[in-house]
CSV table of C-alpha atoms and ligand atoms in Angstrom, one decimal:
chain,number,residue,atom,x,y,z
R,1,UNK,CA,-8.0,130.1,-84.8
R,2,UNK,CA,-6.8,131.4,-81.7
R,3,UNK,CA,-4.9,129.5,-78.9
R,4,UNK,CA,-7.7,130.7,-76.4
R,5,UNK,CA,-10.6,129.0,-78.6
R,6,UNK,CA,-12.1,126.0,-77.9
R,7,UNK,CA,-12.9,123.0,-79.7
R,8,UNK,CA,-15.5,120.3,-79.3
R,9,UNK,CA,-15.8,116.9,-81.5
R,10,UNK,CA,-18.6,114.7,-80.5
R,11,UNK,CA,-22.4,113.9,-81.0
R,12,UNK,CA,-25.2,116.0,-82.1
R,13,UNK,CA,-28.5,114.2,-81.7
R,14,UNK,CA,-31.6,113.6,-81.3
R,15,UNK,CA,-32.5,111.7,-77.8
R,16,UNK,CA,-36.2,110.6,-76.9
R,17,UNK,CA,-36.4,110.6,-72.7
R,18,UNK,CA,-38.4,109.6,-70.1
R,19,UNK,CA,-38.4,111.2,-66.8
R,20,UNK,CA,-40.2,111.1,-63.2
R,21,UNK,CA,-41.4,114.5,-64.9
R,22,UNK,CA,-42.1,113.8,-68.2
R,23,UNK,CA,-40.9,112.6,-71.5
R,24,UNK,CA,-39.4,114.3,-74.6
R,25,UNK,CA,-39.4,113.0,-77.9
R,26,UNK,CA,-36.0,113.2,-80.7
R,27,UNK,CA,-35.7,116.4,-79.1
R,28,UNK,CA,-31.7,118.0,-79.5
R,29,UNK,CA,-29.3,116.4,-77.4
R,30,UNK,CA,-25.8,115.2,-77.7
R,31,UNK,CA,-22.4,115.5,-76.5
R,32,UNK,CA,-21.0,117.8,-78.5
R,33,UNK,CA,-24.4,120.4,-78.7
R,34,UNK,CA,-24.6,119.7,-74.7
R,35,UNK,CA,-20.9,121.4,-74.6
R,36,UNK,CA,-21.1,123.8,-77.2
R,37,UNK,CA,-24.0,125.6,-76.0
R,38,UNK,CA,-22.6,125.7,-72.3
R,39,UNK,CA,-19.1,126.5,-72.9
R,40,UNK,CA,-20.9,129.5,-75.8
R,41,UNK,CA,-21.2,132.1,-72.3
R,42,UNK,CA,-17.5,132.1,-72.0
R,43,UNK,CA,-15.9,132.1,-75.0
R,44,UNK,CA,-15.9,131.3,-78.9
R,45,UNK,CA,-16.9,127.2,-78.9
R,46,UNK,CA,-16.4,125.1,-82.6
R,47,UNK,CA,-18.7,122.3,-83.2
R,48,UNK,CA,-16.8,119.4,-85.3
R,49,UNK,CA,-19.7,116.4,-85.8
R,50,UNK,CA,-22.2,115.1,-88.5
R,51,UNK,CA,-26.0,115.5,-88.1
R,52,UNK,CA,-28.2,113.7,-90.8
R,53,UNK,CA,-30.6,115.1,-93.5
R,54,UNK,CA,-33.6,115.1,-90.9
R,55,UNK,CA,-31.4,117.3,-88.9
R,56,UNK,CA,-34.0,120.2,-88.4
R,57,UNK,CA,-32.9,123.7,-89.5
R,58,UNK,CA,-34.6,125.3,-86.2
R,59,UNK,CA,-31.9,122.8,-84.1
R,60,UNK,CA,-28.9,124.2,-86.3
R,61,UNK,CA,-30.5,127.7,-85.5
R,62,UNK,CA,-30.7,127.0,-81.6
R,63,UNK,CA,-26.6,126.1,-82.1
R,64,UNK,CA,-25.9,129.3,-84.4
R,65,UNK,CA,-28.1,131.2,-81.6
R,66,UNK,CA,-25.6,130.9,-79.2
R,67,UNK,CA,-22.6,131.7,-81.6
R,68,UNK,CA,-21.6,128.1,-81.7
R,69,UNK,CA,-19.0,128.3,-84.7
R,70,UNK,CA,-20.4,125.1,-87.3
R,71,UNK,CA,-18.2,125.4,-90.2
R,72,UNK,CA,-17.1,122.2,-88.6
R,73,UNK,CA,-20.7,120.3,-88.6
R,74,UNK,CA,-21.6,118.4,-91.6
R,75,UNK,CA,-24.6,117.0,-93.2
R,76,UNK,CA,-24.4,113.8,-94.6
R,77,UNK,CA,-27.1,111.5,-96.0
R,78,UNK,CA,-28.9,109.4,-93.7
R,79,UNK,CA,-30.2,109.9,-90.2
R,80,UNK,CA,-29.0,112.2,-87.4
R,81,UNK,CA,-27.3,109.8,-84.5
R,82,UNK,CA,-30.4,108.8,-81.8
R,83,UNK,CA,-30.5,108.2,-78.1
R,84,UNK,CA,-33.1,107.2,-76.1
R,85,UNK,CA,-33.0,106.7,-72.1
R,86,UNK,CA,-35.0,106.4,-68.9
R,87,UNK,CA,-34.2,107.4,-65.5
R,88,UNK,CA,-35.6,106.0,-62.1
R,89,UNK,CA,-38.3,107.0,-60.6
R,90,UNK,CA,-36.8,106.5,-57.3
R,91,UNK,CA,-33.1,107.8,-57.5
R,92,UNK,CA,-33.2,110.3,-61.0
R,93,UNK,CA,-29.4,109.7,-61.1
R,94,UNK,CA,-29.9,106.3,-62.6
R,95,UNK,CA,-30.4,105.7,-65.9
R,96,UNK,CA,-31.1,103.0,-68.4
R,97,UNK,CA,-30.0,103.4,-72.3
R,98,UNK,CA,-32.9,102.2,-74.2
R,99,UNK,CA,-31.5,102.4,-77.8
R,100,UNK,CA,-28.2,103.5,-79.1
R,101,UNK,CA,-28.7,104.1,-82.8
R,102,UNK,CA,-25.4,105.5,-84.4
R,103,UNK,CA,-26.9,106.6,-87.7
R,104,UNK,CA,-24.3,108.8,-89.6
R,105,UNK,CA,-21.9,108.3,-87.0
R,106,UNK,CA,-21.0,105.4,-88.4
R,107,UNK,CA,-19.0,106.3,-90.9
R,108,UNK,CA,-17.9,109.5,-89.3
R,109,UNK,CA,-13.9,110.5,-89.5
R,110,UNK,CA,-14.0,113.8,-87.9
R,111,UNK,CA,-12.2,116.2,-90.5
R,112,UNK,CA,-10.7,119.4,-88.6
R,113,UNK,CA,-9.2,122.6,-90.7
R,114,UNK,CA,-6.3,124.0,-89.9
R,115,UNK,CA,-7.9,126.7,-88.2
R,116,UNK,CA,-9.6,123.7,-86.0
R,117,UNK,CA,-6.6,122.1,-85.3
R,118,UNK,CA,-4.5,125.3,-84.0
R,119,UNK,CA,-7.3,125.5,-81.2
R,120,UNK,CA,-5.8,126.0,-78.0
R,121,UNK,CA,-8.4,123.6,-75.5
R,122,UNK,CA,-10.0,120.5,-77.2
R,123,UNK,CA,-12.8,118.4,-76.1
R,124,UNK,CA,-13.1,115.3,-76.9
R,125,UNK,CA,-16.8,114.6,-76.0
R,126,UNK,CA,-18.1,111.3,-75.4
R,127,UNK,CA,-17.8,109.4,-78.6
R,128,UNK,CA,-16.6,106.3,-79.9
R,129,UNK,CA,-13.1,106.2,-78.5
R,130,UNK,CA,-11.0,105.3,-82.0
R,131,UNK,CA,-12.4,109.0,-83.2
R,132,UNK,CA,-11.5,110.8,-80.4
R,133,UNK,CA,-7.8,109.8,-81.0
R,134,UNK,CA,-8.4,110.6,-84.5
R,135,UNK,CA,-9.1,114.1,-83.1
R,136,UNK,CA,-6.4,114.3,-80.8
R,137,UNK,CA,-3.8,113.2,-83.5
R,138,UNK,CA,-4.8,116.1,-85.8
R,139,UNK,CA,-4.2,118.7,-83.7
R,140,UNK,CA,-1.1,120.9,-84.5
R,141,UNK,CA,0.7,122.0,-82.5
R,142,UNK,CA,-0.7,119.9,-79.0
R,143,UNK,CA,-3.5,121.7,-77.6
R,144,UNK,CA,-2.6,123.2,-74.1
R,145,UNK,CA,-5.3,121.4,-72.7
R,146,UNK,CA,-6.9,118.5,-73.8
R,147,UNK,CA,-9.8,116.7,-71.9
R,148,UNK,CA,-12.1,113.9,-72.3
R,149,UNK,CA,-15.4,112.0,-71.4
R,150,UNK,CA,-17.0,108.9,-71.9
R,151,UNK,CA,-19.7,106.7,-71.0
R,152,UNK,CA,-20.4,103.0,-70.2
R,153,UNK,CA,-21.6,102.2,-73.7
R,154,UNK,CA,-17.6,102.6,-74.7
R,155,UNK,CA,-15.9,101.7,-71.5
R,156,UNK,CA,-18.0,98.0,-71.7
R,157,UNK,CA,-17.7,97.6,-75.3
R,158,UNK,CA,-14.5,99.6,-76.3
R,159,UNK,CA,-12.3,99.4,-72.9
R,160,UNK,CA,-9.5,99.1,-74.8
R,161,UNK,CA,-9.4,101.6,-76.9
R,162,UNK,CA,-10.5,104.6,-74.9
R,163,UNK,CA,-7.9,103.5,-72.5
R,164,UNK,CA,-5.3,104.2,-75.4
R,165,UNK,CA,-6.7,107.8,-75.5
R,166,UNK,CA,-7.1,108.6,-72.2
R,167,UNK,CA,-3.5,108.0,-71.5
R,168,UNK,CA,-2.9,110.5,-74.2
R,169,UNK,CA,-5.6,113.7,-72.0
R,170,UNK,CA,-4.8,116.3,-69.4
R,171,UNK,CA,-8.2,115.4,-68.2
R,172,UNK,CA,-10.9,112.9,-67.7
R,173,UNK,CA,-14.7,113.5,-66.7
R,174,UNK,CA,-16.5,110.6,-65.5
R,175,UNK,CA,-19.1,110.2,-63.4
R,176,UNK,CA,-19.1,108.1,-60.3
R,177,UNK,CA,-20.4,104.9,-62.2
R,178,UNK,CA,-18.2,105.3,-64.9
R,179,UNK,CA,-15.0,105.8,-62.9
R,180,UNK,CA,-16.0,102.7,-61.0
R,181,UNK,CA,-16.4,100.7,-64.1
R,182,UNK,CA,-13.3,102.0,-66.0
R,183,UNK,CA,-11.0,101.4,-63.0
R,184,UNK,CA,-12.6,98.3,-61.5
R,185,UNK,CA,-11.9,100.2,-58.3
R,186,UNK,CA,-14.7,100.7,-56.2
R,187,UNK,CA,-13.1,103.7,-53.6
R,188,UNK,CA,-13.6,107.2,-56.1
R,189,UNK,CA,-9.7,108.4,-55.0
R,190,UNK,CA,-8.7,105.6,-56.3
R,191,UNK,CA,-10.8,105.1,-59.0
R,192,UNK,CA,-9.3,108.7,-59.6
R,193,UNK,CA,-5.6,107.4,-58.4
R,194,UNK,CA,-6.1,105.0,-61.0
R,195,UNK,CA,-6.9,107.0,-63.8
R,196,UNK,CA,-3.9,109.5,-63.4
R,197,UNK,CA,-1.4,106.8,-62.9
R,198,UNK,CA,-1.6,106.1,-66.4
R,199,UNK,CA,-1.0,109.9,-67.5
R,200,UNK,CA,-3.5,112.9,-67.0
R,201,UNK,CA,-2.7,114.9,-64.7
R,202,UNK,CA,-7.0,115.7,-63.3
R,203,UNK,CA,-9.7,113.5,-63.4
R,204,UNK,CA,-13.0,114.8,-61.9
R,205,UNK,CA,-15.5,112.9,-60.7
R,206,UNK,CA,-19.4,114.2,-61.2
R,207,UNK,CA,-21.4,112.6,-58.6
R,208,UNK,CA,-24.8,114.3,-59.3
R,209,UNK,CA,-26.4,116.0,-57.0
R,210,UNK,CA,-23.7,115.8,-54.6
R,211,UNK,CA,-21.6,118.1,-56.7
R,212,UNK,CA,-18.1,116.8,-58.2
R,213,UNK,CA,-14.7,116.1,-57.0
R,214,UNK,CA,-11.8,117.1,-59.0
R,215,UNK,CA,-8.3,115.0,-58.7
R,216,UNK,CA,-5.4,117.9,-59.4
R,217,UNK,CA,-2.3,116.9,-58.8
R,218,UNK,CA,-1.8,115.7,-55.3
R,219,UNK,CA,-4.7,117.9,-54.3
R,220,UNK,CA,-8.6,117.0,-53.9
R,221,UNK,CA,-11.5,119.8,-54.4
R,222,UNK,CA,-14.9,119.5,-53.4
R,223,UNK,CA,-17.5,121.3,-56.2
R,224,UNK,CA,-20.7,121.9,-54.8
R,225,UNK,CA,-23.6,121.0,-56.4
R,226,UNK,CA,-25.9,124.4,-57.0
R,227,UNK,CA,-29.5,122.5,-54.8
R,228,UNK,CA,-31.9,123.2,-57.7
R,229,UNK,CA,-35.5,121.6,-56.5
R,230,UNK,CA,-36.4,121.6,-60.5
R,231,UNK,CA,-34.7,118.7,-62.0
R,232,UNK,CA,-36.7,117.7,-64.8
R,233,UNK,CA,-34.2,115.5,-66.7
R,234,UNK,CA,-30.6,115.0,-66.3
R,235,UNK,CA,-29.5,114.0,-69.5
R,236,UNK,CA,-26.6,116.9,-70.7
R,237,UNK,CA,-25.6,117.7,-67.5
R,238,UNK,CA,-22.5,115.8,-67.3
R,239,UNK,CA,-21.5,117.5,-70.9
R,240,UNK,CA,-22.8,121.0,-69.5
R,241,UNK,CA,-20.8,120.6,-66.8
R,242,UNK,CA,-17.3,120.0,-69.1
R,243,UNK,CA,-19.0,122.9,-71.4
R,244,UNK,CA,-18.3,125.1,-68.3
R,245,UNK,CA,-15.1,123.8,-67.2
R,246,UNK,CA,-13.2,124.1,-70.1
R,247,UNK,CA,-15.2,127.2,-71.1
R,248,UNK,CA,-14.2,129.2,-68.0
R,249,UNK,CA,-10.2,127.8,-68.4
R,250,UNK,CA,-10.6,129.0,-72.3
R,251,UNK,CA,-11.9,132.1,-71.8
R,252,UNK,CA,-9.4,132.9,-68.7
R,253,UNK,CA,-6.1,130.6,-69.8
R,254,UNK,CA,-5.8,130.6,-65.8
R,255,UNK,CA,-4.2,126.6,-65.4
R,256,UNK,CA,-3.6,127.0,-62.0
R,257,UNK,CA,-4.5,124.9,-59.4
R,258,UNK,CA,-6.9,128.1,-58.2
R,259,UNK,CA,-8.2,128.3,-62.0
R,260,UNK,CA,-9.1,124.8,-61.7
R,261,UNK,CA,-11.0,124.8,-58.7
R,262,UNK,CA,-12.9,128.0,-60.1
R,263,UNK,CA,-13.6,126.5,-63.4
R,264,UNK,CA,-15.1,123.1,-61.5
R,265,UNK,CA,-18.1,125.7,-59.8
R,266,UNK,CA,-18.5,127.0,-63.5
R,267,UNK,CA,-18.6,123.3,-64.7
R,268,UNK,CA,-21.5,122.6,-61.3
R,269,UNK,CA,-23.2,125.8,-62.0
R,270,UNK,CA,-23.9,125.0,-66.1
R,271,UNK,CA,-24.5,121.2,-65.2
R,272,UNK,CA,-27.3,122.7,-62.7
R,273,UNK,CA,-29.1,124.7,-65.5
R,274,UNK,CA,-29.2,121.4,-67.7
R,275,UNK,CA,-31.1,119.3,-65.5
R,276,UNK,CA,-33.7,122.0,-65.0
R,277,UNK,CA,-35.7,121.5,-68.5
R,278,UNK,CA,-35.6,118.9,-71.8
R,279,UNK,CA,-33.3,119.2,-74.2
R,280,UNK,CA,-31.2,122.6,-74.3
R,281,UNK,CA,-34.3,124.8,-73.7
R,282,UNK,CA,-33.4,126.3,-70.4
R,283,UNK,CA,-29.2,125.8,-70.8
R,284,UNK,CA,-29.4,127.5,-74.6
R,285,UNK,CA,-31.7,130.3,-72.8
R,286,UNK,CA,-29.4,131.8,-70.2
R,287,UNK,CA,-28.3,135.4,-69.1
R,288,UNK,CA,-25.5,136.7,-67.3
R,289,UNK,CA,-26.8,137.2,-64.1
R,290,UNK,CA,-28.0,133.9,-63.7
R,291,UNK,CA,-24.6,132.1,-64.0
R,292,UNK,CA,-23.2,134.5,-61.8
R,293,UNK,CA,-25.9,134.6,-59.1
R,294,UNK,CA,-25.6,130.4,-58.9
R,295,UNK,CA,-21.7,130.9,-59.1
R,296,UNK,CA,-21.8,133.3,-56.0
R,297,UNK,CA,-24.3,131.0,-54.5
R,298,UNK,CA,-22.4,128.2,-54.4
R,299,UNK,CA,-19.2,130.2,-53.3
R,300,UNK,CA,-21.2,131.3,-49.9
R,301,UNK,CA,-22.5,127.6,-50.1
R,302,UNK,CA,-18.9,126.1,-50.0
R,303,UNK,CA,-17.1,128.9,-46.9
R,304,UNK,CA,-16.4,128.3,-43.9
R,305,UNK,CA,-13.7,130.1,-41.1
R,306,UNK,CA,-10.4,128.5,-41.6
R,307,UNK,CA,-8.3,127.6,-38.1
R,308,UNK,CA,-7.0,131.1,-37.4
R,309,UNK,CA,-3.1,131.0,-36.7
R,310,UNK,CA,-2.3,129.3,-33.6
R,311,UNK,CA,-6.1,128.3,-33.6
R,312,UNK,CA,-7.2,124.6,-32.7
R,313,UNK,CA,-10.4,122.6,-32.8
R,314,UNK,CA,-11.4,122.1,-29.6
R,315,UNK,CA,-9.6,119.0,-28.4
R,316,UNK,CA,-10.7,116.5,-25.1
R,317,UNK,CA,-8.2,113.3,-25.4
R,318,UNK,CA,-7.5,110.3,-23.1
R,319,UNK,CA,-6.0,112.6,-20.6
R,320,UNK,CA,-8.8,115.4,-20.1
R,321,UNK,CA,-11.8,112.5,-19.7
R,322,UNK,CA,-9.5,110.5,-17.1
R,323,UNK,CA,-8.8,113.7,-14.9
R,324,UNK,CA,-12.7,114.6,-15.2
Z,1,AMP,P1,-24.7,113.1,-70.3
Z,1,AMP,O1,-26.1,113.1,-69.8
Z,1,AMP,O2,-24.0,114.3,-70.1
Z,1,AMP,O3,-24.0,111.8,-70.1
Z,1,AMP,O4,-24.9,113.1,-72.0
Z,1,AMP,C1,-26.0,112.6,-72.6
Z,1,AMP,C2,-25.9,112.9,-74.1
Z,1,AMP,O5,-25.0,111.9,-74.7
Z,1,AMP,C3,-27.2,112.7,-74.8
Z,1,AMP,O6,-27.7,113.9,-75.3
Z,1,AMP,C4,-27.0,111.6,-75.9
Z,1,AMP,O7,-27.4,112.0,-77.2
Z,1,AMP,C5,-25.5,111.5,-75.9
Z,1,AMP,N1,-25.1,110.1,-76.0
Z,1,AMP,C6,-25.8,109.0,-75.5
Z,1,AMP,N2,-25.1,107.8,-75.8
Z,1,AMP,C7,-24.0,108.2,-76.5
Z,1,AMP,C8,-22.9,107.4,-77.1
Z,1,AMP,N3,-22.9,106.1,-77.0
Z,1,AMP,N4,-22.0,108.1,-77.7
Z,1,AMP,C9,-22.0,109.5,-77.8
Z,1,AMP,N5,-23.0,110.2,-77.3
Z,1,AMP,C10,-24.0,109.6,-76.6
């Protein structure tokens, strides 16, 4: 496989969810279909996961439709992993886990082939923590990027061990929440401080509808967040969002500091598309012009005029009031 492709281990699923606009029934979900599908417009994605034997052939087909590669996806008897969720009818950015039912995940070892494991960017999606380093250790050689994300489920109830892989990532996702939790830090820079102290070298920070903040280095970038007025249920935009990311650094190879920054709009443009429907109907559905139109969007959203040379704000101190 080639060093440019990217590969994606984590949940397919099947997530029941209740919205201020609605509810959806075992409708497709999960991490790793989230990702796949959104990182699918910018380059070739692999799927490595387990569905179950109810896994329905018209959800493998909305995967294949999008040229997800699933030679990595197995069936295995038993059911497909289920989620189910509500989010406030107040603030749609909180959200409860109902039930957690892993299902085949269980006893899932994720199994990569060699062409897998020669893939150039790897994402470990949220998952238990002790497979994602199962993953990671199969790779040969190290990918030349590697990220990661999680979710409170496995920061509460395996701290431990996802702390043992994310020391081992080039870069962590987490939203606000989780980055608070993970960190015990309550300030995001240095929830984000924290996280890279202990080795990655970005973490970004989704904070919903006010866009994300991505930790490079020593520098800080603001992503806007594309000001959809259709949010209809959050749930996949967080993976979306990653899909995009490392979709766009994939497809270009561009690990600069600019690449980043570009590939964090990507990341807010797909995450902006999956909160507009259920399920992957409106992310899996997409043409060109409609990632670029929000990606220009949000570029005109985030200019301003930079201080010209020798230009200042305008300044009155101490001095100019007293002489008034
Ligand atoms: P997001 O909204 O981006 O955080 O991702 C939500 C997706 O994560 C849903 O489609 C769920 O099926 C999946 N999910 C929920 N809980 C877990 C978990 N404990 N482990 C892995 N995937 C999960």
């Amino acid at each position: 496989m080639a060093r440019g492709s990217l590969l994606v281990v984590g949940t397919v699923a099947y997530d029941s969810v209740r919205t201020p606009a609605g509810r959806r029934e075992s409708a497709l979900g999960g991490s790793g279909a989230y990702f796949s599908v959104a990182g699918s417009y910018f380059t070739g994605v692999s799927l490595v996961g387990v569905v179950g034997e109810d896994f329905a052939p018209s959800d493998m087909d909305i995967l294949r439709s999008r040229g997800v590669e699933l030679s990595g996806l197995e069936t295995k008897p038993g059911r497909t992993f289920r989620w189910s969720g509500v989010y406030g009818a107040e603030d749609v950015k909180t959200r409860d886990t109902l039930d957690t039912q892993l299902n085949v995940f269980e006893d899932f070892a994720p199994s990569l082939s060699d062409a897998h494991r020669a893939s150039g960017y790897l994402f470990l999606a949220n998952m238990e923590p002790s497979l994602q380093l199962d993953a990671l250790t199969q790779m040969s050689p190290r990918p030349r990027l590697v990220s990661l994300d999680s979710m409170n489920f496995w920061i509460d109830g395996s701290g431990d061990a996802l702390r043992r892989i994310v020391e081992n990532v080039d870069v962590v996702f987490m939203d606000e929440g989780e980055a608070r939790s993970f960190t015990g830090q309550v300030n995001l820079s240095a929830a984000a401080k924290a996280v890279m102290g202990t080795g990655p070298s970005s973490v970004v920070v989704k904070r919903g509808e006010h866009g994300a903040l991505l930790f490079h280095g020593d520098g800080v970038f603001s992503a806007p967040a594309f000001p959809t007025e259709r949010v209809v249920d959050p749930t996949g935009a967080g993976d979306c969002f990653a899909g995009g990311f490392m979709g766009y650094l994939a497809a270009t190879g561009d690990l600069s500091e600019a690449g980043f920054r570009r590939a964090a709009v990507v990341g807010s443009v797909m995450g902006s598309f999956a909160v507009e429907s259920f399920s992957l109907d409106r992310v899996g559905s997409l043409e060109r012009g409609e990632i670029e139109g929000r990606f220009r969007a949000l570029t005109e959203m985030a200019a301003f005029a930079p201080l010209g040379e020798g230009e200042s704000l305008p300044w009155r101190g101490r001095q100019d009031w007293r002489e008034e």
